[in-house]
Amino acid sequence: MRQSPLKVAAVSLLAGSVLALAACGKGAGGGTTPDPNANPDASVEAVAAFYPLQFVTKRVGGAHVNVAGLTAPGVEPHDLELSPRQVADMTGAGLVVYLGGFQPAVDDAVAGMDKAKTFDVATATPLVDHHLPAEGEDADHDHDALDPHVWLDPTRLAAIADQVAAKLGELDPAHAADYTTGAAQLRTELTALDTEFATGLQTCQRKELVTSHAAFGYLADRYGLNQIAITGITPEGEPSPGRIAEVAKYAKEHGVTTIFFETLVNPAVAETLAKEVGAQAKVLDPIEGLAKDSTGDYFSVMRGNLTALKEALGCG
């Protein structure tokens, strides 16, 4: 069947936009981003690979732990490239908190470090395969593209916090009880957030969550939503024309009103698809990092996501 000129134009623009995305996704910093609330008398100097891990380590560690970040605000973390200074900062840290498989440069640097001074948060909660099959690929095709975005399920982030507390307690036994208390307090807040999401998304008119890339699998699994992503786990992936047409058809058939894009990537893909299907394009934040001018934190961004979801999905 011959495609309409509008669909052909949309496909061309979408594909070109994703190619541009790949060119701007990488970033390298001079050194780590210092802890804005650093304590000169802290017991542990830690380095966290990207924002959610920096957030949880600081909340658990409190004043006893300074937590510097490898990924600067406003930088998309998937393809972080480390400078020699950042590698030196990691080597000199008392603890490096990272997510194995998410940032290859970080994995390479950690491989040469003392294992007692590193913590892979993927060991605290099992990663799930939310792989988007390529065109013509069997849905159960075997591969190793596990979804790293575990922090978007508050219950999984609570499990990570518990293990961060245990690791800090091993490194700094004198304050182990404080780390346990910090993790417990964070768990209480995350449990409340989980309840807010479960209640807020319980009576929605739609369950279809259409996103620019497959970052929201854990959130969808937790709250009974159906994630439909234009591209796969990493935002640099280029969707095929067949995939674009497939998502457009699905969105029209299910009355999708919103196509979501992310804060740290170009919105052109989502905006073009939204125009094609008669929907809006809006932000849904995967919280891989904060924007440069952001004054929020994990909780405020998650609650902003909940508001956006309730509006998009017609939740009562």
CSV table of C-alpha atoms in Angstrom, one decimal:
chain,number,residue,atom,x,y,z
A,1,MET,CA,0.0,0.0,0.0
A,2,ARG,CA,1.3,3.5,-0.9
A,3,GLN,CA,2.2,5.6,2.1
A,4,SER,CA,0.7,9.1,2.4
A,5,PRO,CA,3.1,12.0,1.8
A,6,LEU,CA,2.7,13.0,5.5
A,7,LYS,CA,3.8,9.6,6.7
A,8,VAL,CA,6.8,9.6,4.4
A,9,ALA,CA,7.8,13.0,5.6
A,10,ALA,CA,7.4,12.0,9.2
A,11,VAL,CA,9.5,8.9,8.8
A,12,SER,CA,12.3,10.8,7.1
A,13,LEU,CA,12.3,13.5,9.7
A,14,LEU,CA,12.2,11.0,12.6
A,15,ALA,CA,15.1,9.0,11.2
A,16,GLY,CA,17.2,12.1,10.6
A,17,SER,CA,16.4,13.4,14.1
A,18,VAL,CA,17.6,10.2,15.7
A,19,LEU,CA,20.8,10.3,13.8
A,20,ALA,CA,21.4,13.8,15.1
A,21,LEU,CA,20.7,12.6,18.6
A,22,ALA,CA,23.5,10.1,18.4
A,23,ALA,CA,25.9,12.9,17.6
A,24,CYS,CA,25.0,14.9,20.7
A,25,GLY,CA,24.6,12.2,23.3
A,26,LYS,CA,28.2,11.9,24.5
A,27,GLY,CA,29.9,14.1,27.1
A,28,ALA,CA,33.1,14.1,29.0
A,29,GLY,CA,34.0,16.2,32.0
A,30,GLY,CA,37.2,17.5,33.5
A,31,GLY,CA,36.7,16.0,36.9
A,32,THR,CA,33.9,14.8,39.1
A,33,THR,CA,31.1,17.1,40.2
A,34,PRO,CA,31.7,17.9,43.9
A,35,ASP,CA,29.1,17.2,46.6
A,36,PRO,CA,27.3,20.5,47.1
A,37,ASN,CA,26.9,19.7,50.8
A,38,ALA,CA,30.4,18.3,51.4
A,39,ASN,CA,31.5,17.9,55.0
A,40,PRO,CA,35.2,18.4,55.6
A,41,ASP,CA,35.0,15.9,58.4
A,42,ALA,CA,33.2,13.1,56.4
A,43,SER,CA,34.4,9.6,56.9
A,44,VAL,CA,34.0,8.4,53.3
A,45,GLU,CA,34.7,10.1,50.0
A,46,ALA,CA,32.5,8.4,47.5
A,47,VAL,CA,32.0,8.8,43.7
A,48,ALA,CA,28.7,8.0,42.1
A,49,ALA,CA,28.4,7.2,38.4
A,50,PHE,CA,25.2,9.2,37.7
A,51,TYR,CA,22.5,11.2,39.5
A,52,PRO,CA,20.1,8.5,41.0
A,53,LEU,CA,23.1,6.7,42.5
A,54,GLN,CA,24.5,10.0,43.8
A,55,PHE,CA,21.1,10.8,45.3
A,56,VAL,CA,20.7,7.5,47.1
A,57,THR,CA,24.3,7.3,48.4
A,58,LYS,CA,24.1,10.8,49.8
A,59,ARG,CA,20.7,10.2,51.4
A,60,VAL,CA,22.0,7.0,53.1
A,61,GLY,CA,25.4,8.4,54.0
A,62,GLY,CA,24.3,11.8,55.3
A,63,ALA,CA,27.0,14.0,56.8
A,64,HIS,CA,29.4,11.0,57.1
A,65,VAL,CA,29.8,10.6,53.3
A,66,ASN,CA,30.7,13.1,50.6
A,67,VAL,CA,29.4,12.0,47.2
A,68,ALA,CA,30.8,13.4,44.0
A,69,GLY,CA,29.2,12.7,40.6
A,70,LEU,CA,30.9,11.4,37.4
A,71,THR,CA,28.0,12.6,35.1
A,72,ALA,CA,27.6,16.4,35.3
A,73,PRO,CA,24.0,17.9,35.3
A,74,GLY,CA,22.7,18.2,31.8
A,75,VAL,CA,24.8,15.4,30.4
A,76,GLU,CA,23.1,12.3,29.0
A,77,PRO,CA,24.9,9.5,31.0
A,78,HIS,CA,24.6,6.5,28.6
A,79,ASP,CA,27.7,7.3,26.7
A,80,LEU,CA,29.8,9.1,29.3
A,81,GLU,CA,33.4,9.3,28.4
A,82,LEU,CA,35.8,9.7,31.3
A,83,SER,CA,38.7,12.1,31.4
A,84,PRO,CA,42.0,11.0,33.0
A,85,ARG,CA,41.1,13.2,36.0
A,86,GLN,CA,37.8,11.5,36.5
A,87,VAL,CA,39.5,8.1,36.5
A,88,ALA,CA,42.0,9.4,39.0
A,89,ASP,CA,39.1,10.7,41.2
A,90,MET,CA,37.5,7.2,41.0
A,91,THR,CA,40.8,5.5,41.9
A,92,GLY,CA,41.3,7.8,44.9
A,93,ALA,CA,37.8,7.4,46.3
A,94,GLY,CA,36.8,5.3,49.3
A,95,LEU,CA,33.8,4.0,47.4
A,96,VAL,CA,32.6,4.0,43.8
A,97,VAL,CA,28.9,3.4,43.3
A,98,TYR,CA,27.9,2.4,39.7
A,99,LEU,CA,25.5,0.3,37.6
A,100,GLY,CA,27.3,-2.4,35.7
A,101,GLY,CA,26.6,-2.5,32.0
A,102,PHE,CA,25.1,1.1,31.9
A,103,GLN,CA,28.2,3.1,31.2
A,104,PRO,CA,31.0,1.1,29.5
A,105,ALA,CA,33.7,3.7,30.4
A,106,VAL,CA,32.9,3.4,34.1
A,107,ASP,CA,32.9,-0.4,33.8
A,108,ASP,CA,36.4,-0.3,32.3
A,109,ALA,CA,37.7,2.0,35.0
A,110,VAL,CA,36.1,0.0,37.8
A,111,ALA,CA,37.6,-3.3,36.4
A,112,GLY,CA,41.1,-2.2,37.6
A,113,MET,CA,40.0,-1.0,41.1
A,114,ASP,CA,40.0,-2.7,44.5
A,115,LYS,CA,36.6,-4.5,44.6
A,116,ALA,CA,36.2,-3.7,48.3
A,117,LYS,CA,35.9,0.0,47.2
A,118,THR,CA,33.3,-0.5,44.5
A,119,PHE,CA,29.6,-1.3,44.6
A,120,ASP,CA,27.6,-2.4,41.5
A,121,VAL,CA,23.9,-1.6,42.4
A,122,ALA,CA,22.8,-4.2,39.9
A,123,THR,CA,23.7,-6.8,42.6
A,124,ALA,CA,21.0,-5.3,44.9
A,125,THR,CA,18.1,-5.8,42.5
A,126,PRO,CA,17.9,-8.1,39.4
A,127,LEU,CA,17.8,-6.3,36.1
A,128,VAL,CA,15.0,-7.2,33.7
A,129,ASP,CA,15.0,-7.6,29.9
A,130,HIS,CA,12.8,-4.8,28.4
A,131,HIS,CA,14.5,-5.1,25.0
A,132,LEU,CA,12.7,-3.7,22.0
A,133,PRO,CA,12.9,-6.3,19.2
A,134,ALA,CA,14.4,-5.0,16.0
A,135,GLU,CA,12.3,-5.2,12.9
A,136,GLY,CA,12.0,-8.8,11.8
A,137,GLU,CA,13.6,-10.1,15.1
A,138,ASP,CA,11.8,-12.7,17.2
A,139,ALA,CA,10.5,-11.2,20.4
A,140,ASP,CA,12.3,-13.7,22.6
A,141,HIS,CA,15.6,-13.3,20.7
A,142,ASP,CA,18.5,-14.0,23.1
A,143,HIS,CA,20.7,-10.9,23.9
A,144,ASP,CA,22.3,-9.1,26.8
A,145,ALA,CA,20.5,-5.8,26.7
A,146,LEU,CA,19.1,-5.7,30.2
A,147,ASP,CA,17.2,-2.6,31.2
A,148,PRO,CA,19.3,-0.4,33.7
A,149,HIS,CA,16.6,2.0,34.7
A,150,VAL,CA,15.7,0.3,38.0
A,151,TRP,CA,15.5,3.6,40.0
A,152,LEU,CA,12.1,4.4,38.3
A,153,ASP,CA,10.5,1.7,40.5
A,154,PRO,CA,10.7,3.2,44.1
A,155,THR,CA,10.7,-0.3,45.7
A,156,ARG,CA,13.8,-1.3,43.7
A,157,LEU,CA,15.6,2.0,44.7
A,158,ALA,CA,14.8,1.2,48.3
A,159,ALA,CA,16.5,-2.2,47.9
A,160,ILE,CA,19.5,-0.4,46.5
A,161,ALA,CA,19.6,2.0,49.4
A,162,ASP,CA,19.7,-1.0,51.9
A,163,GLN,CA,22.7,-2.4,50.1
A,164,VAL,CA,24.5,0.9,49.9
A,165,ALA,CA,24.0,1.2,53.7
A,166,ALA,CA,25.5,-2.3,54.2
A,167,LYS,CA,28.5,-1.4,51.9
A,168,LEU,CA,29.1,1.9,53.7
A,169,GLY,CA,28.9,0.1,57.1
A,170,GLU,CA,31.7,-2.3,55.9
A,171,LEU,CA,33.9,0.6,55.0
A,172,ASP,CA,33.0,2.7,58.1
A,173,PRO,CA,31.9,0.5,60.9
A,174,ALA,CA,31.8,3.3,63.4
A,175,HIS,CA,28.8,4.8,61.6
A,176,ALA,CA,27.1,1.6,60.4
A,177,ALA,CA,24.0,2.2,62.5
A,178,ASP,CA,23.6,5.7,61.0
A,179,TYR,CA,23.8,4.3,57.5
A,180,THR,CA,21.1,1.7,58.4
A,181,THR,CA,18.9,4.4,59.8
A,182,GLY,CA,19.5,6.6,56.7
A,183,ALA,CA,18.4,3.7,54.4
A,184,ALA,CA,15.3,3.0,56.6
A,185,GLN,CA,14.2,6.6,56.4
A,186,LEU,CA,14.7,6.7,52.7
A,187,ARG,CA,12.7,3.5,52.3
A,188,THR,CA,9.8,5.0,54.3
A,189,GLU,CA,9.7,7.9,51.8
A,190,LEU,CA,10.0,5.7,48.8
A,191,THR,CA,7.2,3.5,50.1
A,192,ALA,CA,5.0,6.6,50.4
A,193,LEU,CA,5.9,7.5,46.8
A,194,ASP,CA,5.1,4.0,45.6
A,195,THR,CA,1.7,4.3,47.2
A,196,GLU,CA,1.1,7.7,45.5
A,197,PHE,CA,1.9,6.1,42.1
A,198,ALA,CA,-0.2,3.0,42.7
A,199,THR,CA,-3.2,5.1,43.8
A,200,GLY,CA,-2.8,7.8,41.2
A,201,LEU,CA,-2.6,5.3,38.3
A,202,GLN,CA,-5.2,2.9,39.5
A,203,THR,CA,-8.2,4.2,37.6
A,204,CYS,CA,-6.8,5.4,34.3
A,205,GLN,CA,-8.8,5.4,31.0
A,206,ARG,CA,-5.7,4.2,29.1
A,207,LYS,CA,-2.7,2.1,30.0
A,208,GLU,CA,-0.6,2.7,26.9
A,209,LEU,CA,2.6,4.6,27.7
A,210,VAL,CA,4.3,5.7,24.4
A,211,THR,CA,7.8,6.9,24.9
A,212,SER,CA,10.8,8.0,22.8
A,213,HIS,CA,12.9,5.2,24.2
A,214,ALA,CA,12.4,2.2,26.4
A,215,ALA,CA,13.4,3.7,29.7
A,216,PHE,CA,10.2,3.1,31.6
A,217,GLY,CA,9.9,-0.6,31.7
A,218,TYR,CA,10.2,-0.9,35.5
A,219,LEU,CA,7.8,1.9,36.1
A,220,ALA,CA,5.3,0.3,33.7
A,221,ASP,CA,5.7,-3.1,35.2
A,222,ARG,CA,5.2,-1.8,38.7
A,223,TYR,CA,2.0,0.2,38.0
A,224,GLY,CA,0.3,-2.0,35.3
A,225,LEU,CA,1.1,0.2,32.3
A,226,ASN,CA,2.1,-1.0,28.8
A,227,GLN,CA,5.2,0.7,27.5
A,228,ILE,CA,5.4,1.2,23.7
A,229,ALA,CA,8.8,2.7,22.8
A,230,ILE,CA,10.0,4.2,19.5
A,231,THR,CA,13.6,3.0,20.2
A,232,GLY,CA,15.2,0.6,22.6
A,233,ILE,CA,17.1,0.8,25.9
A,234,THR,CA,19.5,3.5,24.8
A,235,PRO,CA,18.2,6.8,23.3
A,236,GLU,CA,20.8,6.8,20.5
A,237,GLY,CA,19.2,3.8,18.7
A,238,GLU,CA,17.8,4.5,15.3
A,239,PRO,CA,14.2,3.3,14.7
A,240,SER,CA,13.4,1.7,11.4
A,241,PRO,CA,10.7,3.2,9.2
A,242,GLY,CA,8.7,0.0,10.0
A,243,ARG,CA,8.9,0.6,13.7
A,244,ILE,CA,7.9,4.2,13.4
A,245,ALA,CA,4.8,3.3,11.3
A,246,GLU,CA,4.0,0.5,13.8
A,247,VAL,CA,4.0,2.9,16.8
A,248,ALA,CA,2.0,5.5,14.9
A,249,LYS,CA,-0.6,2.9,14.0
A,250,TYR,CA,-0.7,1.6,17.6
A,251,ALA,CA,-1.1,5.2,19.0
A,252,LYS,CA,-4.0,5.9,16.6
A,253,GLU,CA,-5.8,2.7,17.3
A,254,HIS,CA,-5.6,3.1,21.1
A,255,GLY,CA,-6.4,6.8,21.3
A,256,VAL,CA,-3.1,7.8,22.6
A,257,THR,CA,-3.1,11.5,23.5
A,258,THR,CA,0.6,12.0,24.5
A,259,ILE,CA,3.9,10.9,23.1
A,260,PHE,CA,6.6,11.3,25.8
A,261,PHE,CA,10.2,12.4,25.3
A,262,GLU,CA,13.0,13.0,27.8
A,263,THR,CA,14.7,16.0,29.4
A,264,LEU,CA,18.3,15.3,28.2
A,265,VAL,CA,17.6,14.3,24.6
A,266,ASN,CA,16.3,16.1,21.5
A,267,PRO,CA,12.5,16.0,21.4
A,268,ALA,CA,12.2,16.1,17.6
A,269,VAL,CA,11.4,12.4,17.3
A,270,ALA,CA,8.5,12.5,19.7
A,271,GLU,CA,7.2,15.8,18.5
A,272,THR,CA,7.1,14.6,14.9
A,273,LEU,CA,5.3,11.3,15.8
A,274,ALA,CA,2.9,13.3,18.0
A,275,LYS,CA,2.0,15.5,15.1
A,276,GLU,CA,1.5,12.5,12.8
A,277,VAL,CA,-1.0,10.8,15.2
A,278,GLY,CA,-2.7,14.0,16.5
A,279,ALA,CA,-1.2,13.8,20.0
A,280,GLN,CA,0.8,16.1,22.2
A,281,ALA,CA,4.5,15.7,22.9
A,282,LYS,CA,5.4,16.1,26.6
A,283,VAL,CA,8.3,15.3,29.0
A,284,LEU,CA,8.5,12.2,31.0
A,285,ASP,CA,11.8,12.2,32.9
A,286,PRO,CA,13.8,9.0,33.3
A,287,ILE,CA,15.9,10.8,35.9
A,288,GLU,CA,19.2,9.6,34.5
A,289,GLY,CA,20.4,13.1,35.4
A,290,LEU,CA,19.1,16.5,36.4
A,291,ALA,CA,19.0,19.5,34.1
A,292,LYS,CA,21.8,22.1,34.6
A,293,ASP,CA,19.4,24.6,36.1
A,294,SER,CA,17.2,22.1,38.1
A,295,THR,CA,16.5,22.8,41.7
A,296,GLY,CA,14.6,19.5,42.2
A,297,ASP,CA,15.6,16.1,43.3
A,298,TYR,CA,14.5,12.5,42.7
A,299,PHE,CA,11.2,12.9,44.6
A,300,SER,CA,10.1,16.1,43.0
A,301,VAL,CA,10.9,14.8,39.5
A,302,MET,CA,9.1,11.5,40.2
A,303,ARG,CA,6.0,13.4,41.4
A,304,GLY,CA,6.2,15.6,38.3
A,305,ASN,CA,6.2,12.3,36.2
A,306,LEU,CA,3.1,11.1,38.1
A,307,THR,CA,1.2,14.3,37.3
A,308,ALA,CA,2.2,14.0,33.6
A,309,LEU,CA,1.1,10.4,33.5
A,310,LYS,CA,-2.2,11.0,35.1
A,311,GLU,CA,-3.0,13.7,32.6
A,312,ALA,CA,-1.9,11.7,29.6
A,313,LEU,CA,-3.6,8.5,30.6
A,314,GLY,CA,-6.9,10.1,31.8
A,315,CYS,CA,-6.6,9.0,35.4
A,316,GLY,CA,-9.3,9.9,37.8
